[in-house]
Coordinates of C-alpha atoms in Angstrom, one line a residue:
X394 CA 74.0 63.2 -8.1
X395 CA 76.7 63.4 -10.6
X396 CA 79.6 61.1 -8.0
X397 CA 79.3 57.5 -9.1
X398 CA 81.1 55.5 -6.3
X399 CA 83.5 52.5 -8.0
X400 CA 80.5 50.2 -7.6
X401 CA 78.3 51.9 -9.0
X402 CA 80.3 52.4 -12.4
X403 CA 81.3 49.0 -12.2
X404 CA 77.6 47.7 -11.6
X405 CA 76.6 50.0 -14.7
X406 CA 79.3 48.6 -16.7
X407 CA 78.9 44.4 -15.7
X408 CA 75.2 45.1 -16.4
X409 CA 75.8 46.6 -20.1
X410 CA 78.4 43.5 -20.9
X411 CA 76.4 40.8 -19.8
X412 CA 73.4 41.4 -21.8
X413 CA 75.4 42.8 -24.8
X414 CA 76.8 39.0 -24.2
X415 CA 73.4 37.5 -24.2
X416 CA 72.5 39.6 -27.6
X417 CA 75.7 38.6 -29.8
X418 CA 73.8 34.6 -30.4
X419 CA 71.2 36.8 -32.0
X420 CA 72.9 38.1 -34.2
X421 CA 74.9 35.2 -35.2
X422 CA 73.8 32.8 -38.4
X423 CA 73.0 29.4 -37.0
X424 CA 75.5 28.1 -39.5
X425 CA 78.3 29.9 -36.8
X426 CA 76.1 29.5 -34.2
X427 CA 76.6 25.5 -34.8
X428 CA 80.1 25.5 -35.0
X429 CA 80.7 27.1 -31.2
X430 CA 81.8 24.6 -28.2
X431 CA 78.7 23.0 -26.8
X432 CA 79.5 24.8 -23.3
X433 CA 79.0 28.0 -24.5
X434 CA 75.4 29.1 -23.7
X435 CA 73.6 30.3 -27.1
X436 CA 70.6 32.1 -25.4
X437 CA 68.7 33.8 -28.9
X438 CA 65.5 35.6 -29.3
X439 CA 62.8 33.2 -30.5
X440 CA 60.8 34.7 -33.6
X441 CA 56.8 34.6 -33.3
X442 CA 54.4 32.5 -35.7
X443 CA 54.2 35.9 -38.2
X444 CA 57.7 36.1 -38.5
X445 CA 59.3 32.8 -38.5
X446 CA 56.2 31.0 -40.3
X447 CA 54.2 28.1 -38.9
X448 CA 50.8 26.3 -38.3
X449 CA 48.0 27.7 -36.7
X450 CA 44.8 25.4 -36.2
X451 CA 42.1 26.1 -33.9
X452 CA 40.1 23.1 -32.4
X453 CA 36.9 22.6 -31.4
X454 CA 35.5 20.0 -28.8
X455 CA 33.1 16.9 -30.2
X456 CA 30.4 18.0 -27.8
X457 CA 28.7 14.9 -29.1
X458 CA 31.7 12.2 -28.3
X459 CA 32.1 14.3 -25.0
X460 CA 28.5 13.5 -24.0
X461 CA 28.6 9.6 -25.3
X462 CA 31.9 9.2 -23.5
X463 CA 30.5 10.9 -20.0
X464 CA 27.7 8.4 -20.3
X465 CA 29.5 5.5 -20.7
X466 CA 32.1 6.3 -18.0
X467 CA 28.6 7.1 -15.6
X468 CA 27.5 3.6 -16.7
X469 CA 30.4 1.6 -15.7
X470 CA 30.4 3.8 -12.7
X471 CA 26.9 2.4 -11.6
X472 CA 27.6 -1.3 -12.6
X473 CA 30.6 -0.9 -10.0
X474 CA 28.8 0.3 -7.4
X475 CA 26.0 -2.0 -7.7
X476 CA 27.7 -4.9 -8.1
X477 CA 30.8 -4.6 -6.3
X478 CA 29.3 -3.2 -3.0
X479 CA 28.3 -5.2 0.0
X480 CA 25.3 -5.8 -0.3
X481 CA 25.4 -6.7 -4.2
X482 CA 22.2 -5.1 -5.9
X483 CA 21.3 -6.7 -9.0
X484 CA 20.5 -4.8 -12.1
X485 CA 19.8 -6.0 -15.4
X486 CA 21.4 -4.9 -18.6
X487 CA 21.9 -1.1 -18.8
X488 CA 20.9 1.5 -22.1
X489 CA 22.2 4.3 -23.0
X490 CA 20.0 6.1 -25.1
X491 CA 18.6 9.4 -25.8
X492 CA 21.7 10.7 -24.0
X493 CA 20.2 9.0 -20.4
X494 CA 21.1 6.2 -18.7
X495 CA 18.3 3.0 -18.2
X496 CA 18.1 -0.3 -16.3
X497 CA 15.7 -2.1 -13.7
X498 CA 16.7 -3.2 -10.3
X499 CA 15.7 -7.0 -10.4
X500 CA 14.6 -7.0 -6.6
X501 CA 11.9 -4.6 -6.0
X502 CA 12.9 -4.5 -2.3
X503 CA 16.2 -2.6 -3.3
X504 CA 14.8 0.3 -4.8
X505 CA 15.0 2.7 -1.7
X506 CA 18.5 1.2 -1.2
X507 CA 19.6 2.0 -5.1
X508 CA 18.3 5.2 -4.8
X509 CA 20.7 6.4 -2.1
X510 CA 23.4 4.9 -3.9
X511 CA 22.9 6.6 -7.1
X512 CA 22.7 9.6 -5.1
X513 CA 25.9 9.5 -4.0
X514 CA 27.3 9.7 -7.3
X515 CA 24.9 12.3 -8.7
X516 CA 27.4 15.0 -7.7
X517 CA 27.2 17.3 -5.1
X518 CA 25.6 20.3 -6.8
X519 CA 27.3 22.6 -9.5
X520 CA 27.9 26.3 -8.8
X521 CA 25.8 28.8 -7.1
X522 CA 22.7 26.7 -8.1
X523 CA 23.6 24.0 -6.1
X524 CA 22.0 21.7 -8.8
X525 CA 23.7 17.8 -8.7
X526 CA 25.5 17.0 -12.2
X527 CA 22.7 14.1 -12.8
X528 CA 18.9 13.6 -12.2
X529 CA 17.4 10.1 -10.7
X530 CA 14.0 9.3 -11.6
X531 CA 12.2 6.2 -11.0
X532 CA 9.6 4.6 -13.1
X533 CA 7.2 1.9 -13.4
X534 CA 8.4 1.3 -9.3
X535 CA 11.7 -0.5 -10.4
X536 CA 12.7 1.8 -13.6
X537 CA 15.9 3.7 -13.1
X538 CA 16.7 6.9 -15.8
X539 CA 19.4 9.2 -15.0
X540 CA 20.1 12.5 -17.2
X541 CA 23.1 14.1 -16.5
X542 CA 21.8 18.0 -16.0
X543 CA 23.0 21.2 -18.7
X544 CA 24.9 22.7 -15.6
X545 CA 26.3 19.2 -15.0
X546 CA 27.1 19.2 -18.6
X547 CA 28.7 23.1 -18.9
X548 CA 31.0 22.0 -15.3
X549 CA 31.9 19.0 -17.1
X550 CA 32.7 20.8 -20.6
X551 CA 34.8 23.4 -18.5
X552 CA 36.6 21.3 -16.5
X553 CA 37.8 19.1 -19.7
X554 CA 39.0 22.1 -21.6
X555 CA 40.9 23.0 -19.2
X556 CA 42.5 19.7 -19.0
X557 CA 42.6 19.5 -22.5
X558 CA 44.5 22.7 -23.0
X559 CA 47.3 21.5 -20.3
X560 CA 47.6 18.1 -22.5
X561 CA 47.6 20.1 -25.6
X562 CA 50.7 22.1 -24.3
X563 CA 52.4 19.0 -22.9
X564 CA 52.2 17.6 -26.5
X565 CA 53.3 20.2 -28.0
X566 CA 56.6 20.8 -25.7
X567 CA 57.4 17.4 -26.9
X568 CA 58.1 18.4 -30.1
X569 CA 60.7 20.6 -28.8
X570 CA 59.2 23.7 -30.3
X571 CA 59.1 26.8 -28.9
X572 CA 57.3 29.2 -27.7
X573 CA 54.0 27.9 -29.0
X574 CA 50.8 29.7 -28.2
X575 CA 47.8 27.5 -26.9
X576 CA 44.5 29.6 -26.0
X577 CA 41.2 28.8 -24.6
X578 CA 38.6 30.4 -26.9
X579 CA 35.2 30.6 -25.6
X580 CA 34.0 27.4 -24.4
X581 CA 35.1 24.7 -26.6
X582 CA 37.8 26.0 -28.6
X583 CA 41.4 25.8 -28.3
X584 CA 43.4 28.1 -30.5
X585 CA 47.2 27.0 -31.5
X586 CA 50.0 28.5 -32.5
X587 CA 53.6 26.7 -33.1
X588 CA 56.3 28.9 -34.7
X589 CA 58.4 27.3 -36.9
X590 CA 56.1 23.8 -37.6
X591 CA 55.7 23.5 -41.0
X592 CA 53.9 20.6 -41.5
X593 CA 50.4 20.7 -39.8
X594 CA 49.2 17.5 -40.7
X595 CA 51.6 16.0 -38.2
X596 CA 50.2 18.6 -35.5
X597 CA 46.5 17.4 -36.7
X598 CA 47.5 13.8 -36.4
X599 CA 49.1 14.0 -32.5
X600 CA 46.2 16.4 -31.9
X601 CA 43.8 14.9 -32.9
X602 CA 44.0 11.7 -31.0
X603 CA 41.8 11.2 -27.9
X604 CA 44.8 8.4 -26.8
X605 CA 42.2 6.7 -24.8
X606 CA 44.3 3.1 -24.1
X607 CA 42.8 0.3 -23.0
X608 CA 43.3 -3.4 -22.4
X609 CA 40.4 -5.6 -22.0
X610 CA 39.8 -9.5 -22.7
X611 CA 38.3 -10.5 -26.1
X612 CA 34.7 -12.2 -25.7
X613 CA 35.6 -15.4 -27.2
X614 CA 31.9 -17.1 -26.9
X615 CA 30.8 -14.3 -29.2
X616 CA 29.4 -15.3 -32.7
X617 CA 30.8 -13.8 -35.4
X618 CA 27.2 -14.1 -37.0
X619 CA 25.9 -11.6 -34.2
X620 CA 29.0 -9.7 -34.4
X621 CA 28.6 -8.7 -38.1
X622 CA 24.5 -8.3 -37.0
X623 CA 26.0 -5.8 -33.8
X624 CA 24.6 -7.8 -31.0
X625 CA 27.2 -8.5 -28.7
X626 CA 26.9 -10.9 -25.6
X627 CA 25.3 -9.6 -22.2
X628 CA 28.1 -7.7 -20.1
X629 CA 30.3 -7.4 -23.9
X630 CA 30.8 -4.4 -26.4
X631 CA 31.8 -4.7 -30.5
X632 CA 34.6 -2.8 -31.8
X633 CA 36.0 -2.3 -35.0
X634 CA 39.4 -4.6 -35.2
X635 CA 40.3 -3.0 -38.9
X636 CA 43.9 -4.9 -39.2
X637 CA 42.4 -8.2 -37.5
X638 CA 44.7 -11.0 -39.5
X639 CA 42.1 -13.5 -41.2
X640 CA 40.7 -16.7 -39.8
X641 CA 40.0 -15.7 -36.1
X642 CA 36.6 -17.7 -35.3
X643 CA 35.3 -15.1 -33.4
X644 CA 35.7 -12.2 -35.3
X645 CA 33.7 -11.0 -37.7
X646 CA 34.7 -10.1 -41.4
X647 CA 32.8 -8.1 -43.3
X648 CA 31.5 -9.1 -46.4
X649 CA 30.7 -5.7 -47.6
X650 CA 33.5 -3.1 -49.1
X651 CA 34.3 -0.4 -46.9
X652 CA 33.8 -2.2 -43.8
X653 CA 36.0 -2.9 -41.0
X654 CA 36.0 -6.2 -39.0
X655 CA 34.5 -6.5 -35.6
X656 CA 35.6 -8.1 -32.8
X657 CA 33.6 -8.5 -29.4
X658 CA 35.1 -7.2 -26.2
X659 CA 34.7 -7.5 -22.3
X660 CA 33.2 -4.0 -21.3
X661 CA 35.3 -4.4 -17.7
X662 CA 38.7 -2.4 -18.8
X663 CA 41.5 -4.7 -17.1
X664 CA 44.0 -1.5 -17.5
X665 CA 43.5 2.2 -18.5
X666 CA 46.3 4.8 -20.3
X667 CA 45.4 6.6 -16.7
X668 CA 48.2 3.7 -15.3
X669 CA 50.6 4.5 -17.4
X670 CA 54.4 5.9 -16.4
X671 CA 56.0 5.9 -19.7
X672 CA 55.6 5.2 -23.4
X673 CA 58.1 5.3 -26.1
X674 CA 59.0 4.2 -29.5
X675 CA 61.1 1.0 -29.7
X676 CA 61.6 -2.2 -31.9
X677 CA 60.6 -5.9 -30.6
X678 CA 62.6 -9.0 -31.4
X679 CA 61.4 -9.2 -35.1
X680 CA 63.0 -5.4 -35.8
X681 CA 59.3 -4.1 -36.2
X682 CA 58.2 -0.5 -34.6
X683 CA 56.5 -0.5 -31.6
X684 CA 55.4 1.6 -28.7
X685 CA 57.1 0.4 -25.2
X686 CA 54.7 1.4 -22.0
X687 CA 55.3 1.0 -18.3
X688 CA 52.7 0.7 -16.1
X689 CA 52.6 2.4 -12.3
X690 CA 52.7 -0.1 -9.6
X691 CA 49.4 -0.8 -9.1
X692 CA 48.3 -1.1 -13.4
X693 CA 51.5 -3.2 -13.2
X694 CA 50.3 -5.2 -10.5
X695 CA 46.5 -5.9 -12.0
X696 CA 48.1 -6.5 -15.7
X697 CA 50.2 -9.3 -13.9
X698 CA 47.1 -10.9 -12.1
X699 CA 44.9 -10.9 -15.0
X700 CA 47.6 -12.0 -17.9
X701 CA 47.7 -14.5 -15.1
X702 CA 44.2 -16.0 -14.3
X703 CA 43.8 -15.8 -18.5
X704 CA 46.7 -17.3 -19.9
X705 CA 45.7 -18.7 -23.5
X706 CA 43.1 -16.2 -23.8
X707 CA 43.3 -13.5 -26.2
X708 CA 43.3 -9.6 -24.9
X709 CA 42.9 -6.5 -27.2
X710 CA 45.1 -3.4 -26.8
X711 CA 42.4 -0.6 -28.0
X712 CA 43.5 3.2 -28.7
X713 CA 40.3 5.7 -29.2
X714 CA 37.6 3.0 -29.3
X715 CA 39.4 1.0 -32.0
X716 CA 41.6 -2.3 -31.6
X717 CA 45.1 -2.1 -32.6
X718 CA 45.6 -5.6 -31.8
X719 CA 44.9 -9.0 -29.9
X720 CA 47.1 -11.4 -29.0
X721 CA 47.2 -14.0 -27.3
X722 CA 48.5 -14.2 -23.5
X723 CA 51.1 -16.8 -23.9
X724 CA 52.3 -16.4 -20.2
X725 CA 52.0 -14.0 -17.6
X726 CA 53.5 -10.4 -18.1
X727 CA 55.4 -9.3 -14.5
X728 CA 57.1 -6.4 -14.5
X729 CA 54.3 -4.0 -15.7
X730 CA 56.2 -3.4 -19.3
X731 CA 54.4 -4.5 -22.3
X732 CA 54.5 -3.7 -26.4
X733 CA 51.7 -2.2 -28.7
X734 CA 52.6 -3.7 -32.0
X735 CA 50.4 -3.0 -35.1
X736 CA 52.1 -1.6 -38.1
X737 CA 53.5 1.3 -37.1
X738 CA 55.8 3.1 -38.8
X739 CA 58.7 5.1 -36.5
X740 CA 56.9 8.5 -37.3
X741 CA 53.4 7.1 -36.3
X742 CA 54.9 5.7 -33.1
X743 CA 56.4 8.6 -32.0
X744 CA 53.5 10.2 -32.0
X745 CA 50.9 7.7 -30.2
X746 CA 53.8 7.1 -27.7
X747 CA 53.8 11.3 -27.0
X748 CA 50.1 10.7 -27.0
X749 CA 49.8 8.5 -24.2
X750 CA 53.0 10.2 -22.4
X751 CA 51.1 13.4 -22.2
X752 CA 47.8 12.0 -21.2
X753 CA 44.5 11.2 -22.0
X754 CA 42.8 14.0 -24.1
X755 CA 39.2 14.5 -22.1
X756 CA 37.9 15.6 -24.7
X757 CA 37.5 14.8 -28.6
X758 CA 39.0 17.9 -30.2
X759 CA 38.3 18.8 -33.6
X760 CA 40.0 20.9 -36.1
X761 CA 37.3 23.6 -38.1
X762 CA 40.1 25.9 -39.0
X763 CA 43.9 25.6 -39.8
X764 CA 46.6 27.5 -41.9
X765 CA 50.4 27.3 -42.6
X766 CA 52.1 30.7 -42.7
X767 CA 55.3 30.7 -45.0
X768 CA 58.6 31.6 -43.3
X769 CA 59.0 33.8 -46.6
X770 CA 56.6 36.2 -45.4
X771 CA 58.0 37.0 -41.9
X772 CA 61.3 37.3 -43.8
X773 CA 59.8 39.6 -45.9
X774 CA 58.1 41.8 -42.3
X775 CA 61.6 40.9 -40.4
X776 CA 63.7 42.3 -43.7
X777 CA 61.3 45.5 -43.9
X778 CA 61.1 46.1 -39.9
X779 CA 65.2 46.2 -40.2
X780 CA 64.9 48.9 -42.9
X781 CA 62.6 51.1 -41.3
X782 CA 64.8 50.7 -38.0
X783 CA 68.0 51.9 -39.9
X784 CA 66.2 54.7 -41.2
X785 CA 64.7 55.8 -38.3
X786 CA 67.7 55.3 -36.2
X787 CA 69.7 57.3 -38.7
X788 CA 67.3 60.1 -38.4
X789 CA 67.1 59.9 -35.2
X790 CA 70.9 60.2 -34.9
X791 CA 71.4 62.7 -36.8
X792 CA 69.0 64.9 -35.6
X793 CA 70.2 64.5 -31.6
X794 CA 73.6 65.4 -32.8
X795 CA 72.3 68.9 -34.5
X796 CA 70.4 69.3 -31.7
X797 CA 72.5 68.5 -29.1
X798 CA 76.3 68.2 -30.1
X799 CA 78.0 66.3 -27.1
X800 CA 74.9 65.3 -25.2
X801 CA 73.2 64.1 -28.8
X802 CA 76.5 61.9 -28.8
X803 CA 75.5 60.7 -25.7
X804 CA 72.4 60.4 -26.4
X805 CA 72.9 58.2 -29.3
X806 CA 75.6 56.0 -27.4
X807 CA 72.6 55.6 -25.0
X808 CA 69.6 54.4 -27.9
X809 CA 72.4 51.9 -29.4
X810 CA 73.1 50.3 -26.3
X811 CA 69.3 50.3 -25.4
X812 CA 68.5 48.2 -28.6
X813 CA 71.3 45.7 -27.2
X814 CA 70.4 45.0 -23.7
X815 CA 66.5 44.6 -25.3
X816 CA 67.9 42.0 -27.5
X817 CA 69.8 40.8 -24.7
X818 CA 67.5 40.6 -22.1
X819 CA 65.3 39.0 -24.8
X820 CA 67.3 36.1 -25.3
X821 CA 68.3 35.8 -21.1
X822 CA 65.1 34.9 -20.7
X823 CA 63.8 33.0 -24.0
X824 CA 60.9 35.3 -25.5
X825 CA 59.6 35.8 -28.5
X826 CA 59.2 38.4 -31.0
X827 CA 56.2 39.1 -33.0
X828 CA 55.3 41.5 -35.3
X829 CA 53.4 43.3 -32.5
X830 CA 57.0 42.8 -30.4
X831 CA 58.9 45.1 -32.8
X832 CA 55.9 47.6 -32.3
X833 CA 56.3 47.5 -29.0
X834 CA 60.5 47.4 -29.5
X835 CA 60.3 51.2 -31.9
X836 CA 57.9 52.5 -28.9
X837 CA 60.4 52.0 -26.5
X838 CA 63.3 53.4 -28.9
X839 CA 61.3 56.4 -29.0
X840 CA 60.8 56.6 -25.3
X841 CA 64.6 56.2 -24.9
X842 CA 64.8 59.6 -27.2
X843 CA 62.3 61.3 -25.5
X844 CA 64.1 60.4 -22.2
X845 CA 67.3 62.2 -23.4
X846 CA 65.3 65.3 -24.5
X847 CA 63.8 66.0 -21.8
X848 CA 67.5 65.9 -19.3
X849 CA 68.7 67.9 -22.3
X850 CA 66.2 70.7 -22.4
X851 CA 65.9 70.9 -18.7
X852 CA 69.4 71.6 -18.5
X853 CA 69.1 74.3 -21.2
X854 CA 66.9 75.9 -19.0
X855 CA 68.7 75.7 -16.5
X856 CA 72.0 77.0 -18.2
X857 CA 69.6 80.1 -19.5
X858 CA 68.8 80.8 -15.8
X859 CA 72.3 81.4 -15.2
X860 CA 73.0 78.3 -13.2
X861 CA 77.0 77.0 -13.7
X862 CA 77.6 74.0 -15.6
X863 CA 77.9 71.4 -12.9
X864 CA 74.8 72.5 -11.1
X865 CA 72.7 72.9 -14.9
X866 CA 73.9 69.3 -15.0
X867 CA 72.8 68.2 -11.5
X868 CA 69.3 70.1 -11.4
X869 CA 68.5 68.7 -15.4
X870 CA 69.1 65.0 -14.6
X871 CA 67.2 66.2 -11.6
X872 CA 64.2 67.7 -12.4
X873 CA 63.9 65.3 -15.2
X874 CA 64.2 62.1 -14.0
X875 CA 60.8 62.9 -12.1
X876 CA 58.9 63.2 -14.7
X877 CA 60.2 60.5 -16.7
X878 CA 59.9 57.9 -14.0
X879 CA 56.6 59.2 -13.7
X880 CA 55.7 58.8 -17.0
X881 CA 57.3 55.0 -17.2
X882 CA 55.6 53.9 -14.2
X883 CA 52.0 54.3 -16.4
X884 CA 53.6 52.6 -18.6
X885 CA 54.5 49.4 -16.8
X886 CA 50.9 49.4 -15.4
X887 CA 49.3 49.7 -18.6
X888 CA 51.7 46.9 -20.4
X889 CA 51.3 44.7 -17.0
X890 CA 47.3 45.1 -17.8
X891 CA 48.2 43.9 -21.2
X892 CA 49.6 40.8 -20.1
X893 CA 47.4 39.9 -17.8
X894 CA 44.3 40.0 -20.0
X895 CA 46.0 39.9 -23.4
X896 CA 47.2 36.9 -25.1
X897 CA 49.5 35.5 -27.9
X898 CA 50.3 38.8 -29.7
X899 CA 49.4 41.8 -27.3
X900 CA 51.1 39.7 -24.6
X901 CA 54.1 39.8 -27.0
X902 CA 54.2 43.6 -27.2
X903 CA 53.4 44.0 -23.6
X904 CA 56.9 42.0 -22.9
X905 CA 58.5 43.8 -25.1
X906 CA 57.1 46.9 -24.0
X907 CA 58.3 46.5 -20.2
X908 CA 61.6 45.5 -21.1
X909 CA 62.1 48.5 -23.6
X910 CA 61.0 50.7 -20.8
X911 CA 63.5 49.4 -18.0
X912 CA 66.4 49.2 -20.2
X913 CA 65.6 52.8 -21.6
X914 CA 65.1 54.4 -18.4
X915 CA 68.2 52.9 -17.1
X916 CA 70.5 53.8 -20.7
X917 CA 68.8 57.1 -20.9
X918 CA 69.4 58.4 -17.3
X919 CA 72.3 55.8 -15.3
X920 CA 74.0 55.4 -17.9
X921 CA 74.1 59.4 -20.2
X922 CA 74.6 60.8 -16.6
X923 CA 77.8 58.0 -16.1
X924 CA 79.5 59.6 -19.3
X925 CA 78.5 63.0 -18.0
X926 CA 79.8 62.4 -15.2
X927 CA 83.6 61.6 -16.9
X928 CA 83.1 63.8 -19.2
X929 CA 82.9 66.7 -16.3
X930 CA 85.7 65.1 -14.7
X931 CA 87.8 66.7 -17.5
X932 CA 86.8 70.4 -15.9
X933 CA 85.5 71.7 -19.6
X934 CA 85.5 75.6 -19.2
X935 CA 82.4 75.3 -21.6
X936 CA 79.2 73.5 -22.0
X937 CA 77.6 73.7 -25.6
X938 CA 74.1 72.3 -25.5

């Protein structure tokens, strides 16, 4: 047990260097840091929101909006279908209203025929229940109401927050932060975490936008007069237009303080964000900020025929229900790139450009709780948490060497390079330490101690049973390996548990935890028993321990 063949040494020593490599950025000052050669990889250990300061706001979903939106979307589902499908069934106008969806079928023949129809996009049934997402009911013989149903409602709600959370994340990776924590928290809240972001308004601003894009064609028979009273024409919808430039005819002004003008709007969407490829701040011609889009091929392809057929006519770009602008189509747009001009400034575009690059947020999210933590406190845990680790160590040192003279020195060779390939292995594979992380980083210190005493007493015993030196040696390592493998295994399970089921912090200190445990086991045991080993090779005619 004691031979190491060449490989093995060299195995023990190539695995010690290259994560005593990947530690040294670590300890480096980014102001050296910045001066090395761009090919030199600068893997560091990332520091956690309580150590490295940053924002923390937790959203909540507009259950409200969510609801209003899902009837709307329903709404222009059934128009489609009705009117679009061979053979046409005519409906009047349709109300949305006391969260249900109203309108008559004009031919009392088609009622049967409507009613299958709807059916088919009443959903399929929701969970175990088997109950469909919306319920049909017919009144007055050619009445339609459909109410969407609570577990059509509590599918939906899951489903979005889910799909919130992913564009939440992508969002966020645009920043270029790292290691930021986004968490589902009961059924509509999202908690966040970026380390490092000092400025949570600008998080609040890209988070809080829906970056619901839309083109449609302005409804130029409207009458402003109507407009400002909120009637809009049959098959049209009013929005608010608040930087509409004066002297439009069919928008209306307000004549009131406070309020925004109105402009009326084709409900048929020509193009959604959903068509979108790309987005990106840029300048036009005139040197003013704008956001650049592509469209996919087939957004590109209906933006051309439409820009077409309504050349002359005014469109309006809308972003979350309000009109950024509407000019007028001068000439086709081929191609399927456009510009969304409307007085941005570079910081504003950035951020409705990573909006609509990330996707759509299903969901309205609101924020009900945020707070910025100062970098000066984690300094302040980080400068303490190095104190408390000298000391420690020191003691911890010392006391090995009392205890065990040579093998202490060993020992203690062992812990040092331990803390290394942690910090090492750490920065390989871009982690991040928390307060709960250097918990979890002293626990594994310890272990690596405890790991030592053990081989050391069992080869005490051994020497007091009269064994010789080589063979108290062999038998320690031995005997004690056992039990600390045994011992580490629990371990692993019980911080592979915390991972699973943890999150943010305790998933912190269960990474920490494994990695502490692997490099100890292997620093305590591999590597003591290596220096044994050449030490032994020197045939000492004593062994003090």
């Amino acid at each position: 047990m004691l031979d190491f063949p060449k490989w093995k040494i060299w195995s023990v020593w190539l695995t010690i260097l290259v994560f005593t490599l990947c530690a040294v950025p670590s300890f480096m000052p980014q102001s050296v840091r910045a001066n090395w050669p761009g090919w030199v990889p600068q893997p560091t250990v990332n520091l956690g929101l309580d150590l490295a300061g940053g924002s923390y706001i937790l959203l909540e979903a507009d259950m409200f909006d969510f609801s209003r939106v899902r009837l709307a979307a329903k709404r222009d589902e059934i128009e489609t279908e009705f009117r679009r499908q061979d053979p046409r069934i005519d409906i009047g106008d349709i109300s949305l209203r006391d969260n249900r969806i109203t309108f008559m079928v004009r031919d009392a023949s088609q009622v049967d025929a409507a009613r299958e129809r709807l059916l088919t996009l009443a959903g399929s049934g929701v969970g175990m229940t088997g109950q469909r997402e919306w319920t049909i009911e017919v009144r007055d013989s050619t009445r339609f109401i459909v109410t969407p149903t609570q577990a059509g409602i509590a599918q939906a709600i899951d489903q979005a927050m889910n799909d919130a959370r992913e564009v939440v994340d992508r969002r966020i990776n645009a920043l270029g932060t790292l290691e930021p924590t986004i968490v589902r928290q009961g059924a509509d809240r999202i908690v966040v975490q970026v380390p490092g972001l000092q400025d949570p308004e600008a998080l609040k601003a890209l988070l809080g936008k829906t970056a619901r894009l839309e083109f449609k064609l302005v409804d130029i028979t409207a009458n402003p007069a109507d407009i400002a009273r909120g009637v809009a024409p049959i098959g049209s919808e009013i929005m608010p237009y608040p930087d509409a430039p004066p002297g439009i005819p069919y928008i209306a002004y307000p004549t009131q303080e406070g309020h925004q003008p109105q402009i009326a709007l084709k409900r048929q969407t020509i193009v959604s964000g959903d068509q979108l490829i790309n987005a990106q701040q840029e300048y036009n011609q005139n040197q003013e900020v704008v956001v650049g889009f592509t469209f996919d091929a087939q957004g590109g392809r209906r933006f051309a025929q439409t820009t077409q057929q309504n050349t002359g006519k005014p469109f309006a770009i809308i972003v979350d229900g309000s009109v950024i602008s509407a000019p007028n189509i001068n000439e086709p747009i081929l191609g399927g790139r456009g510009q969304i001009s409307g007085g941005f400034t570079v910081e504003s575009a950035n951020q409705l450009a990573i909006a609509l690059r990330s996707g759509k947020m299903p969901v309205q999210l609101n924020v009900v709780e945020e707070s910025t933590i100062s970098p000066e406190l984690g300094a302040e845990s980080i400068e303490k948490g190095i104190i408390a680790g000298i000391v420690g160590t020191a003691a911890i040192v010392v006391l090995m060497l009392l205890a065990y003279f040579r093998f202490g020195i060993y020992a203690n060779i062992a812990l040092v390079v331990n803390v290394i390939m942690i910090i090492g292995i750490m920065a390989l594979f871009n982690a991040t330490l928390t307060l709960p992380g250097i918990a979890g980083f002293v626990l594994t210190i310890g272990a690596a101690v405890d790991a030592n005493v053990l081989i050391n007493e069992r080869i005490r015993e051994e020497l007091h049973r009269g064994r010789a030196n080589n063979a108290a040696i062999e038998f320690g390592y031995k005997e004690a390996s056992r039990a600390i493998f045994d011992a580490n295994v629990t371990n692993v399970i019980a911080a592979f548990i915390m991972f699973i089921f943890g999150a943010g912090p305790v998933r912190g200190f269960a990474v920490v935890l494994t990695i502490g445990i692997v490099t100890s086991v292997f620093t305590a045991v591999t590597f003591t028993r290596l220096m044994v080993s050449n030490w032994l090779k020197t045939r000492p005619k004593e062994l003090v321990i």
